[in-house]
mmCIF file of C-alpha atoms in Angstrom:
data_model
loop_
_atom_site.group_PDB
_atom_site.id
_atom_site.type_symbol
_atom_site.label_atom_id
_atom_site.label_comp_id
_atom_site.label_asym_id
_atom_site.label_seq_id
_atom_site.Cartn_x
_atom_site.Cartn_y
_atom_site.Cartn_z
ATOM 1 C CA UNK C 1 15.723 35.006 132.491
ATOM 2 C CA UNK C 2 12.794 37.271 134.369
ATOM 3 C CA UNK C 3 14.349 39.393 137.042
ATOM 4 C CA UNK C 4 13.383 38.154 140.560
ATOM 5 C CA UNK C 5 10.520 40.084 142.356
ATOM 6 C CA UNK C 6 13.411 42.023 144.341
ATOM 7 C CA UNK C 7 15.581 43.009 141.791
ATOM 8 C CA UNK C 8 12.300 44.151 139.803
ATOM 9 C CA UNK C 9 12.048 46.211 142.421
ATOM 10 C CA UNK C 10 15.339 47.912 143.113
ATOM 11 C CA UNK C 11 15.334 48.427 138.848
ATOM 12 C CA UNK C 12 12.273 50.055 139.369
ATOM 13 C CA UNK C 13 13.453 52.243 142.221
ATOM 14 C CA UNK C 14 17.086 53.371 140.688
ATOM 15 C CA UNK C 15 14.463 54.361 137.391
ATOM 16 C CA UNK C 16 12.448 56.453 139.288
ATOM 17 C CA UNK C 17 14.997 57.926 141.614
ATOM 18 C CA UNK C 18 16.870 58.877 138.276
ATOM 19 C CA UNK C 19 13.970 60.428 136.666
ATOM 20 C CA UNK C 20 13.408 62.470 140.072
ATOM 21 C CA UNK C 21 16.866 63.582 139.859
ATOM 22 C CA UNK C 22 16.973 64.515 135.925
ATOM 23 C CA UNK C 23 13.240 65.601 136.317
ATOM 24 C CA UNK C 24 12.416 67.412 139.300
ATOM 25 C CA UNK C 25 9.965 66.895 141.749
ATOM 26 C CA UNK C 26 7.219 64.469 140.036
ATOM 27 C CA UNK C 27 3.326 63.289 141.061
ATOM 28 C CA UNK C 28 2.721 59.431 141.284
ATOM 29 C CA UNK C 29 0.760 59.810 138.230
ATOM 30 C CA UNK C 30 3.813 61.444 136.188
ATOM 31 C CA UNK C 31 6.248 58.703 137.610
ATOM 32 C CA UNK C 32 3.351 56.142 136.205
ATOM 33 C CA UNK C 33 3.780 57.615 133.077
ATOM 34 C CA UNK C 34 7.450 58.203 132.691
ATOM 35 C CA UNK C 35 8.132 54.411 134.066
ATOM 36 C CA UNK C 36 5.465 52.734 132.273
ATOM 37 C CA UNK C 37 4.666 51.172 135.980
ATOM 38 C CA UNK C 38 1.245 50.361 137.207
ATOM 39 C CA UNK C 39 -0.349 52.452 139.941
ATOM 40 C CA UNK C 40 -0.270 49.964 142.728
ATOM 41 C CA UNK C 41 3.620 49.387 141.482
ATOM 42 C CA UNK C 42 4.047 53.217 141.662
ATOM 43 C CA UNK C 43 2.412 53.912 145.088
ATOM 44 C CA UNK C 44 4.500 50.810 146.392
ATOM 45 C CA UNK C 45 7.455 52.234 144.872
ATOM 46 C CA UNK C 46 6.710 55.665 146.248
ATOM 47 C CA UNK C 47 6.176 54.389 149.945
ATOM 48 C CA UNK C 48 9.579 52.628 149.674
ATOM 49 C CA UNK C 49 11.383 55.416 148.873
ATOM 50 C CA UNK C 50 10.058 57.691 151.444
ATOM 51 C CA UNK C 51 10.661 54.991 154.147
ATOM 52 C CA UNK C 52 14.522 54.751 152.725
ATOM 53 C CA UNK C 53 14.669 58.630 153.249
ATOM 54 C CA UNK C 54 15.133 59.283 149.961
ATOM 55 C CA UNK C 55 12.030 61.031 148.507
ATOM 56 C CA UNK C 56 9.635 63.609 150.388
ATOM 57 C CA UNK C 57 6.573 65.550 149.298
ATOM 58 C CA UNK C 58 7.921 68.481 148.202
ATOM 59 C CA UNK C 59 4.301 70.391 147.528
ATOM 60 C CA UNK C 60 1.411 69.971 145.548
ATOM 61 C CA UNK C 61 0.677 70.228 141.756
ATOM 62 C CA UNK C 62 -1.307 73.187 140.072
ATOM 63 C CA UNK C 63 -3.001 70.237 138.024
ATOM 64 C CA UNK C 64 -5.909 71.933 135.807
ATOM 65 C CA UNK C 65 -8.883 69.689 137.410
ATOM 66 C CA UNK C 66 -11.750 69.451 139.670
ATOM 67 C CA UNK C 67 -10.141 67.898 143.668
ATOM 68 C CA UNK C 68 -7.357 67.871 145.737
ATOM 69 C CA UNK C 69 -4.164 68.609 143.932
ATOM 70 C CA UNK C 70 -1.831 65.763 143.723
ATOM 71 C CA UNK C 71 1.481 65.353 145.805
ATOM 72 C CA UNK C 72 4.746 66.076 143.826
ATOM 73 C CA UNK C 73 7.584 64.067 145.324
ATOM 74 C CA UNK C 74 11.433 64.971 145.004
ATOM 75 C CA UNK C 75 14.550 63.739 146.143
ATOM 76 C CA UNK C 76 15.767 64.840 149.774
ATOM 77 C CA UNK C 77 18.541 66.915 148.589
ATOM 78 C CA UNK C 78 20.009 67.025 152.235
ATOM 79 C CA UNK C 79 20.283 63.047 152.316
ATOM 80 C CA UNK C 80 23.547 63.543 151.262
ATOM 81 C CA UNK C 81 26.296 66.132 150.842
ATOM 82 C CA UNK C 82 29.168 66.528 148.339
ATOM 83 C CA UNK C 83 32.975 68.500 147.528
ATOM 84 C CA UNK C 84 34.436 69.167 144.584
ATOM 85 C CA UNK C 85 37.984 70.476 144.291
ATOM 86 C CA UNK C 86 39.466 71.681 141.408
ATOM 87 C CA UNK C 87 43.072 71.755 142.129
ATOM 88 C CA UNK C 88 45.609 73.703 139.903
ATOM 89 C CA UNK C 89 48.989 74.199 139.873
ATOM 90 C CA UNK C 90 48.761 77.483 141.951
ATOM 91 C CA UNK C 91 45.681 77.297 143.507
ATOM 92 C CA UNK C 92 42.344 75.776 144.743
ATOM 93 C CA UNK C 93 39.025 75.945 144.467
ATOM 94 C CA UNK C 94 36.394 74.268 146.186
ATOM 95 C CA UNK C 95 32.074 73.658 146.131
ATOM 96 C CA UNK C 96 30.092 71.962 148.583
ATOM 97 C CA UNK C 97 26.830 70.991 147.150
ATOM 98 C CA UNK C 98 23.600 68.826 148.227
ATOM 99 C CA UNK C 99 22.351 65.508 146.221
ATOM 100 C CA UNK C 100 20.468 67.210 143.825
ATOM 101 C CA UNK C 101 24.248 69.208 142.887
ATOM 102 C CA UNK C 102 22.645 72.035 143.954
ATOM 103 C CA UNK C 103 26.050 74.596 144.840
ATOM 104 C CA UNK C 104 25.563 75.305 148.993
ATOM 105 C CA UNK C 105 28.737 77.304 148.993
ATOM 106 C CA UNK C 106 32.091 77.853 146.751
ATOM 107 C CA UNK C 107 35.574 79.463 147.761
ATOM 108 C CA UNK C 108 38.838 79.375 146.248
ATOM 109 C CA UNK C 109 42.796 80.390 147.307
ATOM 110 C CA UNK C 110 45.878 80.926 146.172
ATOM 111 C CA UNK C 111 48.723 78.693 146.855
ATOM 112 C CA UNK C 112 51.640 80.490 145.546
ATOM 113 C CA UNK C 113 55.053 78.900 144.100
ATOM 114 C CA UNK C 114 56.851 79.139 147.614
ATOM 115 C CA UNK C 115 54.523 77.578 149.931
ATOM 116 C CA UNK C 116 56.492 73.864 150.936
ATOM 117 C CA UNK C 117 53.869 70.814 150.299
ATOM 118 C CA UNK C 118 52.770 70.452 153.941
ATOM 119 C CA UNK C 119 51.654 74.399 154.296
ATOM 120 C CA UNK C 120 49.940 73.718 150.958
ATOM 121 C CA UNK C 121 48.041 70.784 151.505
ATOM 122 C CA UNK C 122 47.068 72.558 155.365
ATOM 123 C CA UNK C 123 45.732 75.311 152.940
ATOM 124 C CA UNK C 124 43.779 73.528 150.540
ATOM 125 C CA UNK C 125 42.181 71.337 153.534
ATOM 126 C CA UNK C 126 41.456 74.398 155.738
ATOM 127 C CA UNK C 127 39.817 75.924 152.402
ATOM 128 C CA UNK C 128 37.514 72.771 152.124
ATOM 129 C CA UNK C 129 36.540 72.838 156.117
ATOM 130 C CA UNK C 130 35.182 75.828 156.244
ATOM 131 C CA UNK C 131 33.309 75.773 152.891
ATOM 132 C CA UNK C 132 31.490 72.824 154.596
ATOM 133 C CA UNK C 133 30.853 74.958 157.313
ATOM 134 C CA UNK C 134 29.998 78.088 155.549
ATOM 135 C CA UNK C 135 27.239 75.255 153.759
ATOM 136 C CA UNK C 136 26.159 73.757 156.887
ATOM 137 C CA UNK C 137 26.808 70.496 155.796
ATOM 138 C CA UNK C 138 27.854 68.003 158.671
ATOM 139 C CA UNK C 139 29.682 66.047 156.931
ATOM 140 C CA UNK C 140 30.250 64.691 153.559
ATOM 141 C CA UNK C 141 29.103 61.793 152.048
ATOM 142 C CA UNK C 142 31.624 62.064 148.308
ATOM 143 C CA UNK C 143 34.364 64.148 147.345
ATOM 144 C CA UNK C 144 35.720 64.535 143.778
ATOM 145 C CA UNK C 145 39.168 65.789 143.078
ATOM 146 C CA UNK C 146 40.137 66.960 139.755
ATOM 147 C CA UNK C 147 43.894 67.852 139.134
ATOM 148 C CA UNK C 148 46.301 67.736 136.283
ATOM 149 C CA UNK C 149 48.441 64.853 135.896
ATOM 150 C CA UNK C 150 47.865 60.873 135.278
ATOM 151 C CA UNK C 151 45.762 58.727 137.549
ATOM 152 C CA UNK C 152 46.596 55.261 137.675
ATOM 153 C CA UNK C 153 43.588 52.790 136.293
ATOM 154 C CA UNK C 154 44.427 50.655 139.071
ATOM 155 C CA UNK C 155 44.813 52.361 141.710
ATOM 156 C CA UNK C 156 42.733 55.051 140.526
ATOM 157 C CA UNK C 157 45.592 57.173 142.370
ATOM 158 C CA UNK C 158 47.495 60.649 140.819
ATOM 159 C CA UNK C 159 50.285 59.591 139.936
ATOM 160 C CA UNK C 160 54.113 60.973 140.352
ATOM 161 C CA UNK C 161 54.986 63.810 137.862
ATOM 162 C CA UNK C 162 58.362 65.607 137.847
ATOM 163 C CA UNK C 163 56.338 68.539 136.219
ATOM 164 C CA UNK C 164 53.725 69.066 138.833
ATOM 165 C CA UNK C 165 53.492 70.213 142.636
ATOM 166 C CA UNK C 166 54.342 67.588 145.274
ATOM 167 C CA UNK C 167 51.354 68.910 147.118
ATOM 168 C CA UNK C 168 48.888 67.400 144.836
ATOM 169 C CA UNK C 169 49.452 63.909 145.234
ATOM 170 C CA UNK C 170 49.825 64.155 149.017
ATOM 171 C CA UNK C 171 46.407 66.037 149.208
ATOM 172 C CA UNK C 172 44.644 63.539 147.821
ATOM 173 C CA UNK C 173 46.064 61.053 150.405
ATOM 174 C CA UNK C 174 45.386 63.221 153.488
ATOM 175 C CA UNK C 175 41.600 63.808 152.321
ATOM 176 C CA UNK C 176 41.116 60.155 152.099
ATOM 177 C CA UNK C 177 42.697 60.179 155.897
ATOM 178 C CA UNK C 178 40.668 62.985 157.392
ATOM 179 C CA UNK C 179 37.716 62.924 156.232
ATOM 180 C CA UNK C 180 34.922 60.307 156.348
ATOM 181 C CA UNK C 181 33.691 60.231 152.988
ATOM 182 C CA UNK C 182 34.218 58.724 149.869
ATOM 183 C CA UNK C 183 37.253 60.562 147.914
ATOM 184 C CA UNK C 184 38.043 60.123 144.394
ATOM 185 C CA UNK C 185 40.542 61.773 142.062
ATOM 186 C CA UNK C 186 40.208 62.578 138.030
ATOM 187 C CA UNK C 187 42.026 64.188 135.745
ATOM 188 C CA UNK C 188 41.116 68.021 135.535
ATOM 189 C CA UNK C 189 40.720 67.542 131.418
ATOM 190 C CA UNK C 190 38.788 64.363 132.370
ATOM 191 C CA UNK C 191 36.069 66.285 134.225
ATOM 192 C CA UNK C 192 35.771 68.846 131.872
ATOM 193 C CA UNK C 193 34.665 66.847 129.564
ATOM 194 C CA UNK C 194 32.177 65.148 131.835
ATOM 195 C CA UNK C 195 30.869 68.503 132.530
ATOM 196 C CA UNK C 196 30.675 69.432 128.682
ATOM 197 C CA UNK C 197 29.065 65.989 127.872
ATOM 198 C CA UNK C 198 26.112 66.572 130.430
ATOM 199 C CA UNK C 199 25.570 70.159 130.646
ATOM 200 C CA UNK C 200 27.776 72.248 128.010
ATOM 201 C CA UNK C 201 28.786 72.331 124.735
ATOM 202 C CA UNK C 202 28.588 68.928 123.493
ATOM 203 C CA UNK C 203 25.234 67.751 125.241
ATOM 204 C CA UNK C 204 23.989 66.550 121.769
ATOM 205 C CA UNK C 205 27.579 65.049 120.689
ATOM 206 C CA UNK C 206 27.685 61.228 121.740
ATOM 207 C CA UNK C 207 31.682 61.521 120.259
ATOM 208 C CA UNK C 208 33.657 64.454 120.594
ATOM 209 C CA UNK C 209 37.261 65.310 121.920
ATOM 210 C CA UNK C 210 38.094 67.886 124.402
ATOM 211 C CA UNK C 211 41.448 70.107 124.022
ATOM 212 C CA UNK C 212 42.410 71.480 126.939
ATOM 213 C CA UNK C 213 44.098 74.956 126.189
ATOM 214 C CA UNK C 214 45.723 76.655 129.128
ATOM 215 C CA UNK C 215 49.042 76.283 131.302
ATOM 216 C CA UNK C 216 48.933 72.719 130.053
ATOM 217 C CA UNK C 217 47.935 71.822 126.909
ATOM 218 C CA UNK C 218 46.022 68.230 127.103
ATOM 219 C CA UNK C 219 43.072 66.583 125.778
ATOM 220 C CA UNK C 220 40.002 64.433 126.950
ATOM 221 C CA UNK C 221 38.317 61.769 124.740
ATOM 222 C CA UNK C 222 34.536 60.864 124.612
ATOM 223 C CA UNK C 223 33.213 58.068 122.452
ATOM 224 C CA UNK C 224 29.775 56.542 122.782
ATOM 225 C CA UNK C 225 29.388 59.005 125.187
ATOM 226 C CA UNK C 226 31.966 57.562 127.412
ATOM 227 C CA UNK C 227 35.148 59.046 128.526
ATOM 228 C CA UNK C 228 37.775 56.500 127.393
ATOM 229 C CA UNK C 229 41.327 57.065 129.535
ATOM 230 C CA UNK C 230 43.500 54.515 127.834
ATOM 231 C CA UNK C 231 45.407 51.584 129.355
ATOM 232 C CA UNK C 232 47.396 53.612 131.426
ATOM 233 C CA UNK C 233 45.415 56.427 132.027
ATOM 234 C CA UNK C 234 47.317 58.695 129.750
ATOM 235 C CA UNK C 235 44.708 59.267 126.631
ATOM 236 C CA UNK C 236 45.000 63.271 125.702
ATOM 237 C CA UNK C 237 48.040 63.533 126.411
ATOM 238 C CA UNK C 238 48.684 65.766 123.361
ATOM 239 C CA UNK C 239 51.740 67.988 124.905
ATOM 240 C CA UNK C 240 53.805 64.892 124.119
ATOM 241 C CA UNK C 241 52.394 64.973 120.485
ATOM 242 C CA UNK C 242 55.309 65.854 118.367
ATOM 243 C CA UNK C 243 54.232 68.238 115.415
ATOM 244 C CA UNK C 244 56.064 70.819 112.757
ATOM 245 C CA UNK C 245 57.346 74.137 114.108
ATOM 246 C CA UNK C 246 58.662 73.399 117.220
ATOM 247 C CA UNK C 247 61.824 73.456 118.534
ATOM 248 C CA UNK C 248 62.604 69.444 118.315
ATOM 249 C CA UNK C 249 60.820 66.564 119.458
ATOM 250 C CA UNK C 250 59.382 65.757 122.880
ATOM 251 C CA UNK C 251 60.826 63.239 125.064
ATOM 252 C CA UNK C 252 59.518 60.502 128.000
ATOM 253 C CA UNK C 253 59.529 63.287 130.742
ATOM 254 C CA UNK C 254 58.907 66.395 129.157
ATOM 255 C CA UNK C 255 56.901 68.147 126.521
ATOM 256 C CA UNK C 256 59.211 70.638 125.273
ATOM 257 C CA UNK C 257 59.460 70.073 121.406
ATOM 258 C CA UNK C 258 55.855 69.113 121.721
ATOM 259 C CA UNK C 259 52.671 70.557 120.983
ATOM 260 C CA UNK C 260 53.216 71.804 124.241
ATOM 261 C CA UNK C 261 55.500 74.275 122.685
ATOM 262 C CA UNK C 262 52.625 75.631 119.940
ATOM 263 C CA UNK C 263 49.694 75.682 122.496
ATOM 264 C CA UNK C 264 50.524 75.973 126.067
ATOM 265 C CA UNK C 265 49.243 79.445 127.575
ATOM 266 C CA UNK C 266 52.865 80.812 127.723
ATOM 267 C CA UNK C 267 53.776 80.062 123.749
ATOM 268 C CA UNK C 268 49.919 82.194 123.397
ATOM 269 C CA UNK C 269 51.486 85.177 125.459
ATOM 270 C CA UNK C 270 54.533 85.312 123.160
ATOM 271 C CA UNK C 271 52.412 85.179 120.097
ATOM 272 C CA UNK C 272 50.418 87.629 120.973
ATOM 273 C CA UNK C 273 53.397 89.610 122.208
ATOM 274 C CA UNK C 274 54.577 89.114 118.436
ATOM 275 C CA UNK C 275 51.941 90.891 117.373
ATOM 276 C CA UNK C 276 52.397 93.674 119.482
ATOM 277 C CA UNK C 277 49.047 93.026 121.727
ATOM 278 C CA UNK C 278 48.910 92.617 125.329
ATOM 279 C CA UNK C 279 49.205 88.946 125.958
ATOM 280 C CA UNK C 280 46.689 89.372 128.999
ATOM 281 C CA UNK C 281 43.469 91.157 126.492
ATOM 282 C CA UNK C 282 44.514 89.762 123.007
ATOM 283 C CA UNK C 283 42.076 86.554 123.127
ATOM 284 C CA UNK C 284 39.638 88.822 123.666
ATOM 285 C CA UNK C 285 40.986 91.651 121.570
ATOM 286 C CA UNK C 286 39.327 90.509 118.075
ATOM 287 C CA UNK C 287 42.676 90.776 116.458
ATOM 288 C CA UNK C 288 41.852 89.105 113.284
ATOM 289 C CA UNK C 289 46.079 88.246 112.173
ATOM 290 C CA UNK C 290 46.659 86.922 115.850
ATOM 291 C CA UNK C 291 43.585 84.696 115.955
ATOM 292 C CA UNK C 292 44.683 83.220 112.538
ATOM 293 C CA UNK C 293 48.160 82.303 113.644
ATOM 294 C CA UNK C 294 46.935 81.120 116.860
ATOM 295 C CA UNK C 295 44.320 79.240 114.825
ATOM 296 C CA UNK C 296 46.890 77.657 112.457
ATOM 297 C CA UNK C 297 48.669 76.422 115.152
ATOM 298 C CA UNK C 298 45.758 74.688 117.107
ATOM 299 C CA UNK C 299 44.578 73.327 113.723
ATOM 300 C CA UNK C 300 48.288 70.861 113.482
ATOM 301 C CA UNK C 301 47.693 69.151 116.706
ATOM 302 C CA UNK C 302 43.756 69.057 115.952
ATOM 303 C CA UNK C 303 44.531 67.434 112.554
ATOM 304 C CA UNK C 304 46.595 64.604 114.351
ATOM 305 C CA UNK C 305 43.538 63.966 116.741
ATOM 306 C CA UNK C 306 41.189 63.626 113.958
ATOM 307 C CA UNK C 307 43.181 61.684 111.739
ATOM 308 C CA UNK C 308 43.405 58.758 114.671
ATOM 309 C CA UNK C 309 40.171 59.394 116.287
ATOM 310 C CA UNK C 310 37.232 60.932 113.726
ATOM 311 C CA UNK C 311 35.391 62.245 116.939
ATOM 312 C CA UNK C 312 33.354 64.641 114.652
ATOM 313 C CA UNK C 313 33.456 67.221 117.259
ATOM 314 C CA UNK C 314 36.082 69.048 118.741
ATOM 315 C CA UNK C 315 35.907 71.662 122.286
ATOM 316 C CA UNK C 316 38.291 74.377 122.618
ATOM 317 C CA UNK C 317 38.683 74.536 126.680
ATOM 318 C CA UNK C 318 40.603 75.904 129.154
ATOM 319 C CA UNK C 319 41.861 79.716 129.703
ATOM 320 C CA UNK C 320 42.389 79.892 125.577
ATOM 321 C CA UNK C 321 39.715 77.841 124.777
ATOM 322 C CA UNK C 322 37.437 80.307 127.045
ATOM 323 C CA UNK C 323 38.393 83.906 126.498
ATOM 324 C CA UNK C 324 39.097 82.912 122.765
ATOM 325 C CA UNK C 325 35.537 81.475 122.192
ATOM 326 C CA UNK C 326 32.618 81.183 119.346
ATOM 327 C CA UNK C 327 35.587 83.404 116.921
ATOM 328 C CA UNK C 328 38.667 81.110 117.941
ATOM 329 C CA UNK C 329 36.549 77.684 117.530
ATOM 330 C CA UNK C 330 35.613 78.799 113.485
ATOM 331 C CA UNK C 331 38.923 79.884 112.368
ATOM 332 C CA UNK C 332 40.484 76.309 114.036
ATOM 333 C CA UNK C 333 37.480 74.665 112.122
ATOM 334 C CA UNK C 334 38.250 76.579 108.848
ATOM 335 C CA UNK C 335 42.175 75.751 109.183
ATOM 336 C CA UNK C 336 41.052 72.202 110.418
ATOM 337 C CA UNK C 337 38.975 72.038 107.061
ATOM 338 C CA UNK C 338 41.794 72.402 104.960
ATOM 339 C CA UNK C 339 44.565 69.607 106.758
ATOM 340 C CA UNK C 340 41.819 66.933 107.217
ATOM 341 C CA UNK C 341 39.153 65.318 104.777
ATOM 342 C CA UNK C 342 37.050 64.863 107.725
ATOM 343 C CA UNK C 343 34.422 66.612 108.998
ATOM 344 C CA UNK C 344 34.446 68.191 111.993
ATOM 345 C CA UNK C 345 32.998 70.810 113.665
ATOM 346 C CA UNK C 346 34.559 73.107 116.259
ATOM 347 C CA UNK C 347 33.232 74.366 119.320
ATOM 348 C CA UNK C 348 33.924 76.739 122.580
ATOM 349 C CA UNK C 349 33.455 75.484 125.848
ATOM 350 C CA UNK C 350 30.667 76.925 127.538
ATOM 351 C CA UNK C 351 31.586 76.250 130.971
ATOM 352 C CA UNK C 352 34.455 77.967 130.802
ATOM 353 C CA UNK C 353 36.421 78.449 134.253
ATOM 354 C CA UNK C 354 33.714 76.480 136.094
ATOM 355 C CA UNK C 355 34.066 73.175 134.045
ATOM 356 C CA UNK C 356 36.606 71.078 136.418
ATOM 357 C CA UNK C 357 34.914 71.786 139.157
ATOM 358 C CA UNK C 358 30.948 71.228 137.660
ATOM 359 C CA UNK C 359 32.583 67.793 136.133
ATOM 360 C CA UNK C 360 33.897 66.976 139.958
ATOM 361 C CA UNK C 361 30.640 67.901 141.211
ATOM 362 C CA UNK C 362 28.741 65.950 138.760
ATOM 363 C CA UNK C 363 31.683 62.652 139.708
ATOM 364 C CA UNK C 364 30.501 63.013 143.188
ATOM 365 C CA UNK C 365 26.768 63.272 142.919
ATOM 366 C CA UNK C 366 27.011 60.280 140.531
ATOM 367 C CA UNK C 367 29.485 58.514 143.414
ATOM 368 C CA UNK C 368 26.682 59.151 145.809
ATOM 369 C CA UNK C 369 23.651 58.189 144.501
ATOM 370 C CA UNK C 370 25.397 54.914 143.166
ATOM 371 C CA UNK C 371 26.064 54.489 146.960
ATOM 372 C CA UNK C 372 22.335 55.389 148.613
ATOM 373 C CA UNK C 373 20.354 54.475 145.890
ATOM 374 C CA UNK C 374 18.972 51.075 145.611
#
């Protein structure tokens, strides 16, 4: 069945608005060509979207030819403004950017082990005010949490966890109360594999898997360049994975016995400590025996995510996943090799720290223009 004459239109628009966004600012005769449109469609299409408030000219192009130059149009980045928190277990960090995700202003605190939940979430709020200050922002339009734990496919709330802060859940309740924009939660592994997909290590992978390597040990799942969270929400959890060489086996509310136990940032500290290297520096260190053992003992949890998934592609993120990098990913891919007949290559994030919060960033912008654009 043809479209009807107005949803032709709004099609048309979201294209072009898109292409603005991915592209940068664009002439009429660039969008005609991108679009496949007409000219009369494109100059109608133009005039719409600067009436809406959503496109300007932006300048003129330096086209090689006799005349006036033509008009390049772009996206009024100011149309809209946009948070993202990444919110760990003993701190926060916060960006306020404009529609085209360009950063405006960043800050982060500490929130230390003793600070009660109400003091915490006052700190993480008063953190986020005046970075929208600092940005000049008025007010925002979408705000994207990410933060370690479950979220509820329902509810698309963070759940209760006996092994997180309190503070966490109520924050996200007390942002949707104060302030007058849209706020949405995600899993912190979640996001960093948004990030990754779009703009990091696997921006040519359509399937890969994400193992999150740092106080918690988790893992995100892409396939057909999707992010698939399971029925409950809980895909990646791989603490709860039992494997060989732990103490036991895991149980319903804790990951002790796990591959918790092998992975987690503390159980790196010890190894390294083993080896007689400075748990802070040895990632970094080169240490060829360390990196092996650590290696070995990504590769059994790796093996077990292959095995299920085949994702072709693995990322190494998070604190380990970062400092160990490009040397850490081969030696998991050679030990990989040798547990699993299939192939799968191994890479380091190339985010690194910034990934939550660039995935958050990238949650909101895509909240927003879902929101203002036709």
């Amino acid at each position: 069945m043809a479209a009807s004459p107005s949803t032709a239109r709004a099609i048309n628009d979201r294209f072009a608005l898109r292409l603005l966004q991915d592209e940068g600012p664009l002439t009429a005769t660039q969008l005609k060509t991108l679009t496949g449109l007409s000219r009369p469609t494109v100059a109608d299409l133009v005039e719409r979207l600067q009436g809406s408030g959503l496109v300007h000219v932006v300048g003129e192009s330096g086209a090689e030819r006799r005349g006036p130059n033509a008009r390049l149009y772009g996206l009024v980045a100011d149309r809209a403004h946009l948070a993202a928190l990444d919110v760990r277990t003993r701190s926060v960090s916060v960006t306020v950017a404009d529609l085209l995700g360009t950063t405006l202003a960043e800050a982060s605190v500490p929130v230390g082990d003793d600070s009660g939940t109400g003091p915490a979430v006052e700190k993480a709020v008063s953190l986020l005010e005046r970075t929208v200050k600092e940005a000049g922002a008025d007010r925002l339009h979408s705000v994207a949490v990410g933060a370690p734990g479950l979220i509820d496919p329902a509810s698309g709330e963070l759940r209760d966890s006996s092994g997180l802060p309190a503070w966490h859940r109520r924050l996200v309740g007390v942002l949707q109360e104060r302030l007058p924009a849209h706020v949405l939660v995600e899993n912190e592994t979640n996001l960093a594999a948004v990030a990754e997909l779009r703009e990091g290590a696997a921006h040519d992978r359509e399937d890969f898997v994400l193992l999150w390597l740092g106080q918690g040990v988790g893992a995100a799942v892409v396939l057909d360049g999707r992010l698939r969270r399971g029925a409950s929400g809980g895909a990646g959890e791989i603490g709860f994975l039992p494997v060989p060489g732990t103490s036991g086996l895991p149980s319903a509310t804790g990951c002790d016995g796990g591959f918790h136990e092998l992975a987690c940032a503390a159980a790196v500290a010890c190894l390294a400590a083993a080896h007689g290297l400075d748990p802070a520096a040895a990632l970094a260190s080169g240490h060829g025996p360390f990196l092996d053992d650590l290696a070995r003992r990504l590769a059994v949890g790796a093996a077990a995510v292959v095995s299920v998934l085949d994702p072709g592609c693995l990322v190494l993120a998070g604190e380990t996943g970062h400092q160990g990098g490009a040397e850490l990913a081969a030696r998991v891919e050679t030990e990989l090799a040798a547990l699993s007949p299939l192939a799968t290559e191994v890479r380091a994030t190339t985010l690194g720290d910034t990934a939550v919060l660039r995935g958050a960033l990238l949650r909101a912008r895509d909240a927003a223009q879902d929101e203002l654009f036709p």
